[in-house]
């Protein structure tokens, strides 16, 4: 692909490269930035590659910390690469604007094109898959190691629901297989991602007892700050509960509301039904079947649930075979 060659040429051209990802990071954006950094450094040890995000989700702590903050002068004249971030407003480090040139590598719907070079594959399961593809395309020039492969595989696993989501393709599995061949310890990786303490099981019980279902079948749960305090949850742990609602028969849309001090954030998921347009009307966006939103009152919570219910009712009335 021509755009991949353009990206490779830019990486070769610059001695200093700054990497960026989105706010409220997840396994894909962390894995993609760390994986690309490691590939670049393995290939060109003399280059300076800096990742100063400053934000770390607890469940990804095993991947290690980022670089310490650096002076603004290091951004100036550097190449900036933003990964897994659909729009500029979600870039966690605003100093990306100081870079001389900017590359966008992303798999979200491209509603906000930005940067001097854009590589967007909306059908890709993850940006980690895209970075793996980038390496594989130029494997005769680029180098990879176990550490980089682990970063990328982590993002592929988490963003694809352990390769269960509809975004998974043959290319996804081929890239995963290529990374496994490098030598990833999957037993240790899955232990970090999925082992839970007893408090987590108590919280699961709370989720199953308190989930609500609308007439059309939308499953939803509101998690207050008091609930998070009761179970000792971080916001990331509370938001991850959305995955607990993904197997309710007839509930093709499910969502979690997580209360913050001045806003309530929403994790919105679906099967078959497109929901990103709903999220966009509530200060958010994302993928067709996996989006995020933000609401600012109980009235908006109800409005979002009602809109999702109407969307699901319409889908069921017009389609068959949706389980």
mmCIF file of N, CA and C in Angstrom, residues 101-221:
data_model
loop_
_atom_site.group_PDB
_atom_site.id
_atom_site.type_symbol
_atom_site.label_atom_id
_atom_site.label_comp_id
_atom_site.label_asym_id
_atom_site.label_seq_id
_atom_site.Cartn_x
_atom_site.Cartn_y
_atom_site.Cartn_z
ATOM 1 N N UNK A 101 5.359 17.378 11.580
ATOM 2 C CA UNK A 101 4.418 16.643 10.739
ATOM 3 C C UNK A 101 3.682 15.632 11.608
ATOM 4 N N UNK A 102 2.484 15.254 11.157
ATOM 5 C CA UNK A 102 1.641 14.371 11.955
ATOM 6 C C UNK A 102 1.068 13.257 11.081
ATOM 7 N N UNK A 103 1.115 12.044 11.631
ATOM 8 C CA UNK A 103 0.544 10.872 10.966
ATOM 9 C C UNK A 103 -0.590 10.336 11.826
ATOM 10 N N UNK A 104 -1.706 10.028 11.206
ATOM 11 C CA UNK A 104 -2.839 9.409 11.895
ATOM 12 C C UNK A 104 -2.949 7.952 11.462
ATOM 13 N N UNK A 105 -2.905 7.035 12.433
ATOM 14 C CA UNK A 105 -3.113 5.607 12.188
ATOM 15 C C UNK A 105 -4.299 5.175 13.045
ATOM 16 N N UNK A 106 -5.393 4.757 12.403
ATOM 17 C CA UNK A 106 -6.619 4.563 13.175
ATOM 18 C C UNK A 106 -7.545 3.568 12.490
ATOM 19 N N UNK A 107 -8.488 3.019 13.278
ATOM 20 C CA UNK A 107 -9.482 2.108 12.717
ATOM 21 C C UNK A 107 -10.911 2.525 13.057
ATOM 22 N N UNK A 108 -11.091 3.744 13.570
ATOM 23 C CA UNK A 108 -12.436 4.248 13.819
ATOM 24 C C UNK A 108 -13.002 4.888 12.550
ATOM 25 N N UNK A 109 -14.302 5.115 12.559
ATOM 26 C CA UNK A 109 -14.937 5.806 11.438
ATOM 27 C C UNK A 109 -14.284 7.177 11.297
ATOM 28 N N UNK A 110 -13.864 7.509 10.111
ATOM 29 C CA UNK A 110 -13.018 8.681 9.896
ATOM 30 C C UNK A 110 -13.840 9.969 9.771
ATOM 31 N N UNK A 111 -14.515 10.326 10.861
ATOM 32 C CA UNK A 111 -15.343 11.531 10.838
ATOM 33 C C UNK A 111 -14.510 12.792 11.025
ATOM 34 N N UNK A 112 -13.284 12.664 11.513
ATOM 35 C CA UNK A 112 -12.417 13.820 11.734
ATOM 36 C C UNK A 112 -11.024 13.544 11.151
ATOM 37 N N UNK A 113 -10.895 13.689 9.838
ATOM 38 C CA UNK A 113 -9.571 13.507 9.232
ATOM 39 C C UNK A 113 -8.611 14.581 9.750
ATOM 40 N N UNK A 114 -7.430 14.189 10.139
ATOM 41 C CA UNK A 114 -6.421 15.146 10.575
ATOM 42 C C UNK A 114 -5.057 14.562 10.278
ATOM 43 N N UNK A 115 -4.046 15.421 10.306
ATOM 44 C CA UNK A 115 -2.683 14.973 10.059
ATOM 45 C C UNK A 115 -2.273 15.160 8.606
ATOM 46 N N UNK A 116 -0.974 15.003 8.375
ATOM 47 C CA UNK A 116 -0.417 15.141 7.026
ATOM 48 C C UNK A 116 -0.504 13.836 6.245
ATOM 49 N N UNK A 117 -0.444 12.721 6.940
ATOM 50 C CA UNK A 117 -0.625 11.398 6.331
ATOM 51 C C UNK A 117 -1.668 10.653 7.150
ATOM 52 N N UNK A 118 -2.668 10.083 6.507
ATOM 53 C CA UNK A 118 -3.729 9.348 7.194
ATOM 54 C C UNK A 118 -3.746 7.908 6.704
ATOM 55 N N UNK A 119 -3.656 6.974 7.640
ATOM 56 C CA UNK A 119 -3.870 5.556 7.343
ATOM 57 C C UNK A 119 -5.022 5.094 8.229
ATOM 58 N N UNK A 120 -6.199 4.978 7.641
ATOM 59 C CA UNK A 120 -7.400 4.603 8.378
ATOM 60 C C UNK A 120 -8.005 3.368 7.728
ATOM 61 N N UNK A 121 -8.168 2.306 8.504
ATOM 62 C CA UNK A 121 -8.831 1.086 8.042
ATOM 63 C C UNK A 121 -9.976 0.785 8.999
ATOM 64 N N UNK A 122 -11.168 1.259 8.650
ATOM 65 C CA UNK A 122 -12.312 1.138 9.540
ATOM 66 C C UNK A 122 -12.711 -0.315 9.787
ATOM 67 N N UNK A 123 -12.323 -1.205 8.869
ATOM 68 C CA UNK A 123 -12.703 -2.612 9.012
ATOM 69 C C UNK A 123 -11.717 -3.394 9.875
ATOM 70 N N UNK A 124 -10.598 -2.800 10.229
ATOM 71 C CA UNK A 124 -9.592 -3.510 11.022
ATOM 72 C C UNK A 124 -10.095 -3.737 12.440
ATOM 73 N N UNK A 125 -9.753 -4.871 13.025
ATOM 74 C CA UNK A 125 -10.215 -5.193 14.374
ATOM 75 C C UNK A 125 -9.576 -4.312 15.424
ATOM 76 N N UNK A 126 -8.370 -3.823 15.137
ATOM 77 C CA UNK A 126 -7.632 -3.004 16.100
ATOM 78 C C UNK A 126 -6.511 -2.273 15.374
ATOM 79 N N UNK A 127 -6.011 -1.226 16.011
ATOM 80 C CA UNK A 127 -4.838 -0.559 15.462
ATOM 81 C C UNK A 127 -3.601 -1.437 15.672
ATOM 82 N N UNK A 128 -3.613 -2.265 16.724
ATOM 83 C CA UNK A 128 -2.508 -3.208 16.908
ATOM 84 C C UNK A 128 -2.403 -4.159 15.718
ATOM 85 N N UNK A 129 -3.539 -4.570 15.176
ATOM 86 C CA UNK A 129 -3.511 -5.391 13.964
ATOM 87 C C UNK A 129 -2.865 -4.611 12.818
ATOM 88 N N UNK A 130 -3.177 -3.320 12.718
ATOM 89 C CA UNK A 130 -2.615 -2.484 11.655
ATOM 90 C C UNK A 130 -1.103 -2.329 11.819
ATOM 91 N N UNK A 131 -0.646 -2.123 13.049
ATOM 92 C CA UNK A 131 0.798 -1.996 13.282
ATOM 93 C C UNK A 131 1.503 -3.315 12.964
ATOM 94 N N UNK A 132 0.859 -4.436 13.320
ATOM 95 C CA UNK A 132 1.420 -5.741 12.966
ATOM 96 C C UNK A 132 1.505 -5.889 11.447
ATOM 97 N N UNK A 133 0.474 -5.406 10.762
ATOM 98 C CA UNK A 133 0.464 -5.439 9.298
ATOM 99 C C UNK A 133 1.582 -4.568 8.729
ATOM 100 N N UNK A 134 1.797 -3.409 9.347
ATOM 101 C CA UNK A 134 2.875 -2.513 8.926
ATOM 102 C C UNK A 134 4.223 -3.225 9.038
ATOM 103 N N UNK A 135 4.444 -3.866 10.187
ATOM 104 C CA UNK A 135 5.684 -4.626 10.351
ATOM 105 C C UNK A 135 5.791 -5.726 9.294
ATOM 106 N N UNK A 136 4.712 -6.488 9.110
ATOM 107 C CA UNK A 136 4.754 -7.636 8.199
ATOM 108 C C UNK A 136 5.005 -7.203 6.763
ATOM 109 N N UNK A 137 4.436 -6.045 6.386
ATOM 110 C CA UNK A 137 4.616 -5.538 5.020
ATOM 111 C C UNK A 137 6.080 -5.254 4.724
ATOM 112 N N UNK A 138 6.797 -4.785 5.749
ATOM 113 C CA UNK A 138 8.210 -4.427 5.566
ATOM 114 C C UNK A 138 9.118 -5.290 6.430
ATOM 115 N N UNK A 139 8.754 -6.551 6.596
ATOM 116 C CA UNK A 139 9.489 -7.424 7.524
ATOM 117 C C UNK A 139 10.943 -7.633 7.114
ATOM 118 N N UNK A 140 11.258 -7.364 5.836
ATOM 119 C CA UNK A 140 12.650 -7.487 5.407
ATOM 120 C C UNK A 140 13.488 -6.288 5.859
ATOM 121 N N UNK A 141 12.804 -5.188 6.248
ATOM 122 C CA UNK A 141 13.512 -3.993 6.711
ATOM 123 C C UNK A 141 13.352 -3.767 8.216
ATOM 124 N N UNK A 142 12.195 -4.111 8.751
ATOM 125 C CA UNK A 142 11.900 -3.831 10.154
ATOM 126 C C UNK A 142 12.235 -5.021 11.038
ATOM 127 N N UNK A 143 12.450 -4.741 12.315
ATOM 128 C CA UNK A 143 12.746 -5.782 13.287
ATOM 129 C C UNK A 143 11.692 -5.782 14.387
ATOM 130 N N UNK A 144 11.415 -6.946 14.906
ATOM 131 C CA UNK A 144 10.451 -7.092 15.995
ATOM 132 C C UNK A 144 11.033 -8.027 17.042
ATOM 133 N N UNK A 145 10.599 -7.870 18.282
ATOM 134 C CA UNK A 145 11.035 -8.777 19.346
ATOM 135 C C UNK A 145 9.822 -9.235 20.152
ATOM 136 N N UNK A 146 10.073 -10.061 21.147
ATOM 137 C CA UNK A 146 8.992 -10.612 21.961
ATOM 138 C C UNK A 146 8.205 -9.517 22.663
ATOM 139 N N UNK A 147 8.897 -8.475 23.124
ATOM 140 C CA UNK A 147 8.234 -7.387 23.840
ATOM 141 C C UNK A 147 7.253 -6.659 22.930
ATOM 142 N N UNK A 148 7.671 -6.309 21.735
ATOM 143 C CA UNK A 148 6.792 -5.627 20.791
ATOM 144 C C UNK A 148 5.617 -6.513 20.415
ATOM 145 N N UNK A 149 5.888 -7.786 20.170
ATOM 146 C CA UNK A 149 4.824 -8.716 19.802
ATOM 147 C C UNK A 149 3.791 -8.839 20.921
ATOM 148 N N UNK A 150 4.248 -8.848 22.174
ATOM 149 C CA UNK A 150 3.326 -8.943 23.311
ATOM 150 C C UNK A 150 2.449 -7.706 23.408
ATOM 151 N N UNK A 151 3.031 -6.531 23.219
ATOM 152 C CA UNK A 151 2.242 -5.300 23.222
ATOM 153 C C UNK A 151 1.123 -5.371 22.174
ATOM 154 N N UNK A 152 1.494 -5.742 20.957
ATOM 155 C CA UNK A 152 0.531 -5.753 19.853
ATOM 156 C C UNK A 152 -0.527 -6.836 20.047
ATOM 157 N N UNK A 153 -0.110 -7.991 20.505
ATOM 158 C CA UNK A 153 -1.064 -9.084 20.716
ATOM 159 C C UNK A 153 -2.059 -8.722 21.818
ATOM 160 N N UNK A 154 -1.593 -8.027 22.854
ATOM 161 C CA UNK A 154 -2.486 -7.587 23.934
ATOM 162 C C UNK A 154 -3.597 -6.706 23.383
ATOM 163 N N UNK A 155 -3.243 -5.754 22.536
ATOM 164 C CA UNK A 155 -4.252 -4.883 21.958
ATOM 165 C C UNK A 155 -5.207 -5.609 21.045
ATOM 166 N N UNK A 156 -4.710 -6.575 20.306
ATOM 167 C CA UNK A 156 -5.583 -7.355 19.430
ATOM 168 C C UNK A 156 -6.571 -8.184 20.238
ATOM 169 N N UNK A 157 -6.091 -8.787 21.306
ATOM 170 C CA UNK A 157 -6.950 -9.611 22.163
ATOM 171 C C UNK A 157 -8.052 -8.771 22.812
ATOM 172 N N UNK A 158 -7.679 -7.628 23.385
ATOM 173 C CA UNK A 158 -8.647 -6.830 24.136
ATOM 174 C C UNK A 158 -9.649 -6.126 23.228
ATOM 175 N N UNK A 159 -9.208 -5.662 22.059
ATOM 176 C CA UNK A 159 -10.119 -4.916 21.181
ATOM 177 C C UNK A 159 -11.025 -5.825 20.359
ATOM 178 N N UNK A 160 -10.694 -7.098 20.295
ATOM 179 C CA UNK A 160 -11.509 -8.038 19.515
ATOM 180 C C UNK A 160 -12.343 -8.961 20.398
ATOM 181 N N UNK A 161 -12.308 -8.721 21.727
ATOM 182 C CA UNK A 161 -13.041 -9.623 22.624
ATOM 183 C C UNK A 161 -12.512 -11.038 22.546
ATOM 184 N N UNK A 162 -11.189 -11.155 22.578
ATOM 185 C CA UNK A 162 -10.522 -12.455 22.427
ATOM 186 C C UNK A 162 -10.920 -13.105 21.109
ATOM 187 N N UNK A 163 -10.918 -12.283 20.057
ATOM 188 C CA UNK A 163 -11.157 -12.711 18.683
ATOM 189 C C UNK A 163 -12.592 -13.221 18.459
ATOM 190 N N UNK A 164 -13.550 -12.676 19.225
ATOM 191 C CA UNK A 164 -14.950 -13.088 19.079
ATOM 192 C C UNK A 164 -15.796 -12.094 18.296
ATOM 193 N N UNK A 165 -15.359 -10.832 18.185
ATOM 194 C CA UNK A 165 -16.191 -9.801 17.577
ATOM 195 C C UNK A 165 -16.224 -9.951 16.053
ATOM 196 N N UNK A 166 -17.253 -9.359 15.453
ATOM 197 C CA UNK A 166 -17.445 -9.493 14.009
ATOM 198 C C UNK A 166 -16.352 -8.819 13.195
ATOM 199 N N UNK A 167 -15.577 -7.929 13.825
ATOM 200 C CA UNK A 167 -14.495 -7.237 13.115
ATOM 201 C C UNK A 167 -13.314 -8.158 12.842
ATOM 202 N N UNK A 168 -13.285 -9.334 13.457
ATOM 203 C CA UNK A 168 -12.176 -10.267 13.276
ATOM 204 C C UNK A 168 -12.257 -10.893 11.885
ATOM 205 N N UNK A 169 -11.144 -10.834 11.172
ATOM 206 C CA UNK A 169 -11.075 -11.377 9.817
ATOM 207 C C UNK A 169 -9.941 -12.392 9.725
ATOM 208 N N UNK A 170 -9.799 -12.970 8.543
ATOM 209 C CA UNK A 170 -8.675 -13.870 8.329
ATOM 210 C C UNK A 170 -7.357 -13.158 8.508
ATOM 211 N N UNK A 171 -7.298 -11.884 8.082
ATOM 212 C CA UNK A 171 -6.076 -11.108 8.264
ATOM 213 C C UNK A 171 -5.754 -10.923 9.747
ATOM 214 N N UNK A 172 -6.810 -10.735 10.568
ATOM 215 C CA UNK A 172 -6.604 -10.602 12.014
ATOM 216 C C UNK A 172 -5.887 -11.831 12.559
ATOM 217 N N UNK A 173 -6.383 -12.991 12.195
ATOM 218 C CA UNK A 173 -5.804 -14.222 12.715
ATOM 219 C C UNK A 173 -4.411 -14.480 12.145
ATOM 220 N N UNK A 174 -4.200 -14.092 10.885
ATOM 221 C CA UNK A 174 -2.856 -14.259 10.321
ATOM 222 C C UNK A 174 -1.843 -13.382 11.045
ATOM 223 N N UNK A 175 -2.232 -12.139 11.345
ATOM 224 C CA UNK A 175 -1.324 -11.259 12.081
ATOM 225 C C UNK A 175 -1.102 -11.772 13.505
ATOM 226 N N UNK A 176 -2.173 -12.284 14.133
ATOM 227 C CA UNK A 176 -2.026 -12.844 15.482
ATOM 228 C C UNK A 176 -1.072 -14.033 15.464
ATOM 229 N N UNK A 177 -1.217 -14.884 14.456
ATOM 230 C CA UNK A 177 -0.326 -16.034 14.341
ATOM 231 C C UNK A 177 1.122 -15.626 14.139
ATOM 232 N N UNK A 178 1.321 -14.594 13.333
ATOM 233 C CA UNK A 178 2.678 -14.094 13.113
ATOM 234 C C UNK A 178 3.297 -13.609 14.414
ATOM 235 N N UNK A 179 2.516 -12.895 15.242
ATOM 236 C CA UNK A 179 3.019 -12.405 16.521
ATOM 237 C C UNK A 179 3.300 -13.557 17.480
ATOM 238 N N UNK A 180 2.427 -14.563 17.486
ATOM 239 C CA UNK A 180 2.662 -15.722 18.351
ATOM 240 C C UNK A 180 3.957 -16.428 17.991
ATOM 241 N N UNK A 181 4.278 -16.457 16.716
ATOM 242 C CA UNK A 181 5.506 -17.112 16.275
ATOM 243 C C UNK A 181 6.757 -16.406 16.793
ATOM 244 N N UNK A 182 6.613 -15.132 17.154
ATOM 245 C CA UNK A 182 7.753 -14.398 17.715
ATOM 246 C C UNK A 182 8.093 -14.919 19.104
ATOM 247 N N UNK A 183 7.055 -15.436 19.815
ATOM 248 C CA UNK A 183 7.308 -16.036 21.125
ATOM 249 C C UNK A 183 6.648 -15.334 22.282
ATOM 250 N N UNK A 184 5.315 -15.225 22.270
ATOM 251 C CA UNK A 184 4.565 -14.568 23.341
ATOM 252 C C UNK A 184 4.181 -15.593 24.395
ATOM 253 N N UNK A 185 4.311 -15.224 25.660
ATOM 254 C CA UNK A 185 3.869 -16.092 26.753
ATOM 255 C C UNK A 185 2.399 -15.788 27.017
ATOM 256 N N UNK A 186 1.505 -16.481 26.326
ATOM 257 C CA UNK A 186 0.072 -16.172 26.420
ATOM 258 C C UNK A 186 -0.503 -16.521 27.789
ATOM 259 N N UNK A 187 0.061 -17.518 28.465
ATOM 260 C CA UNK A 187 -0.463 -17.877 29.783
ATOM 261 C C UNK A 187 -0.280 -16.729 30.767
ATOM 262 N N UNK A 188 0.889 -16.114 30.754
ATOM 263 C CA UNK A 188 1.145 -14.966 31.619
ATOM 264 C C UNK A 188 0.291 -13.779 31.189
ATOM 265 N N UNK A 189 0.188 -13.560 29.891
ATOM 266 C CA UNK A 189 -0.598 -12.442 29.378
ATOM 267 C C UNK A 189 -2.056 -12.543 29.808
ATOM 268 N N UNK A 190 -2.664 -13.708 29.607
ATOM 269 C CA UNK A 190 -4.081 -13.872 29.975
ATOM 270 C C UNK A 190 -4.282 -13.813 31.485
ATOM 271 N N UNK A 191 -3.294 -14.236 32.232
ATOM 272 C CA UNK A 191 -3.395 -14.119 33.688
ATOM 273 C C UNK A 191 -3.470 -12.648 34.083
ATOM 274 N N UNK A 192 -2.644 -11.825 33.498
ATOM 275 C CA UNK A 192 -2.676 -10.390 33.785
ATOM 276 C C UNK A 192 -4.022 -9.777 33.395
ATOM 277 N N UNK A 193 -4.573 -10.206 32.282
ATOM 278 C CA UNK A 193 -5.791 -9.579 31.768
ATOM 279 C C UNK A 193 -7.061 -10.058 32.470
ATOM 280 N N UNK A 194 -7.101 -11.324 32.882
ATOM 281 C CA UNK A 194 -8.388 -11.890 33.276
ATOM 282 C C UNK A 194 -8.495 -12.440 34.696
ATOM 283 N N UNK A 195 -7.393 -12.647 35.409
ATOM 284 C CA UNK A 195 -7.532 -13.082 36.796
ATOM 285 C C UNK A 195 -8.137 -11.966 37.638
ATOM 286 N N UNK A 196 -9.023 -12.320 38.580
ATOM 287 C CA UNK A 196 -9.742 -11.331 39.375
ATOM 288 C C UNK A 196 -9.668 -11.683 40.858
ATOM 289 N N UNK A 197 -9.780 -10.640 41.678
ATOM 290 C CA UNK A 197 -9.836 -10.891 43.110
ATOM 291 C C UNK A 197 -11.297 -11.128 43.524
ATOM 292 N N UNK A 198 -11.519 -11.503 44.785
ATOM 293 C CA UNK A 198 -12.855 -11.861 45.245
ATOM 294 C C UNK A 198 -13.821 -10.672 45.190
ATOM 295 N N UNK A 199 -13.298 -9.451 45.392
ATOM 296 C CA UNK A 199 -14.167 -8.276 45.323
ATOM 297 C C UNK A 199 -14.791 -8.130 43.941
ATOM 298 N N UNK A 200 -14.055 -8.528 42.912
ATOM 299 C CA UNK A 200 -14.583 -8.449 41.551
ATOM 300 C C UNK A 200 -15.760 -9.389 41.366
ATOM 301 N N UNK A 201 -15.701 -10.548 41.993
ATOM 302 C CA UNK A 201 -16.815 -11.482 41.879
ATOM 303 C C UNK A 201 -18.047 -10.948 42.611
ATOM 304 N N UNK A 202 -17.839 -10.254 43.713
ATOM 305 C CA UNK A 202 -18.967 -9.637 44.420
ATOM 306 C C UNK A 202 -19.611 -8.563 43.551
ATOM 307 N N UNK A 203 -18.782 -7.816 42.849
ATOM 308 C CA UNK A 203 -19.320 -6.785 41.967
ATOM 309 C C UNK A 203 -20.095 -7.417 40.811
ATOM 310 N N UNK A 204 -19.624 -8.530 40.288
ATOM 311 C CA UNK A 204 -20.356 -9.228 39.229
ATOM 312 C C UNK A 204 -21.758 -9.595 39.706
ATOM 313 N N UNK A 205 -21.854 -10.046 40.943
ATOM 314 C CA UNK A 205 -23.156 -10.384 41.510
ATOM 315 C C UNK A 205 -24.067 -9.162 41.526
ATOM 316 N N UNK A 206 -23.506 -8.017 41.885
ATOM 317 C CA UNK A 206 -24.268 -6.765 41.875
ATOM 318 C C UNK A 206 -24.772 -6.454 40.471
ATOM 319 N N UNK A 207 -23.911 -6.634 39.477
ATOM 320 C CA UNK A 207 -24.289 -6.341 38.092
ATOM 321 C C UNK A 207 -25.470 -7.206 37.665
ATOM 322 N N UNK A 208 -25.374 -8.505 37.904
ATOM 323 C CA UNK A 208 -26.421 -9.414 37.460
ATOM 324 C C UNK A 208 -27.742 -9.178 38.192
ATOM 325 N N UNK A 209 -27.658 -8.710 39.439
ATOM 326 C CA UNK A 209 -28.887 -8.460 40.205
ATOM 327 C C UNK A 209 -29.552 -7.145 39.827
ATOM 328 N N UNK A 210 -28.790 -6.199 39.278
ATOM 329 C CA UNK A 210 -29.317 -4.854 39.072
ATOM 330 C C UNK A 210 -29.473 -4.434 37.615
ATOM 331 N N UNK A 211 -29.057 -5.268 36.679
ATOM 332 C CA UNK A 211 -29.216 -4.920 35.274
ATOM 333 C C UNK A 211 -30.701 -4.796 34.932
ATOM 334 N N UNK A 212 -31.026 -3.819 34.105
ATOM 335 C CA UNK A 212 -32.397 -3.603 33.659
ATOM 336 C C UNK A 212 -32.482 -3.847 32.158
ATOM 337 N N UNK A 213 -33.661 -4.223 31.698
ATOM 338 C CA UNK A 213 -33.879 -4.501 30.281
ATOM 339 C C UNK A 213 -35.132 -3.758 29.825
ATOM 340 N N UNK A 214 -35.012 -3.003 28.736
ATOM 341 C CA UNK A 214 -36.134 -2.230 28.204
ATOM 342 C C UNK A 214 -37.104 -3.149 27.467
ATOM 343 N N UNK A 215 -38.287 -2.666 27.115
ATOM 344 C CA UNK A 215 -39.257 -3.499 26.395
ATOM 345 C C UNK A 215 -38.706 -4.120 25.110
ATOM 346 N N UNK A 216 -37.869 -3.388 24.374
ATOM 347 C CA UNK A 216 -37.319 -3.928 23.129
ATOM 348 C C UNK A 216 -36.126 -4.836 23.367
ATOM 349 N N UNK A 217 -35.543 -4.777 24.582
ATOM 350 C CA UNK A 217 -34.445 -5.675 24.909
ATOM 351 C C UNK A 217 -33.106 -5.027 25.174
ATOM 352 N N UNK A 218 -33.046 -3.706 25.317
ATOM 353 C CA UNK A 218 -31.784 -3.041 25.640
ATOM 354 C C UNK A 218 -31.437 -3.310 27.097
ATOM 355 N N UNK A 219 -30.273 -3.880 27.344
ATOM 356 C CA UNK A 219 -29.809 -4.142 28.710
ATOM 357 C C UNK A 219 -28.927 -2.974 29.147
ATOM 358 N N UNK A 220 -29.162 -2.466 30.357
ATOM 359 C CA UNK A 220 -28.363 -1.332 30.810
ATOM 360 C C UNK A 220 -28.232 -1.347 32.327
ATOM 361 N N UNK A 221 -27.185 -0.674 32.786
ATOM 362 C CA UNK A 221 -26.909 -0.602 34.221
ATOM 363 C C UNK A 221 -26.278 0.747 34.528
#
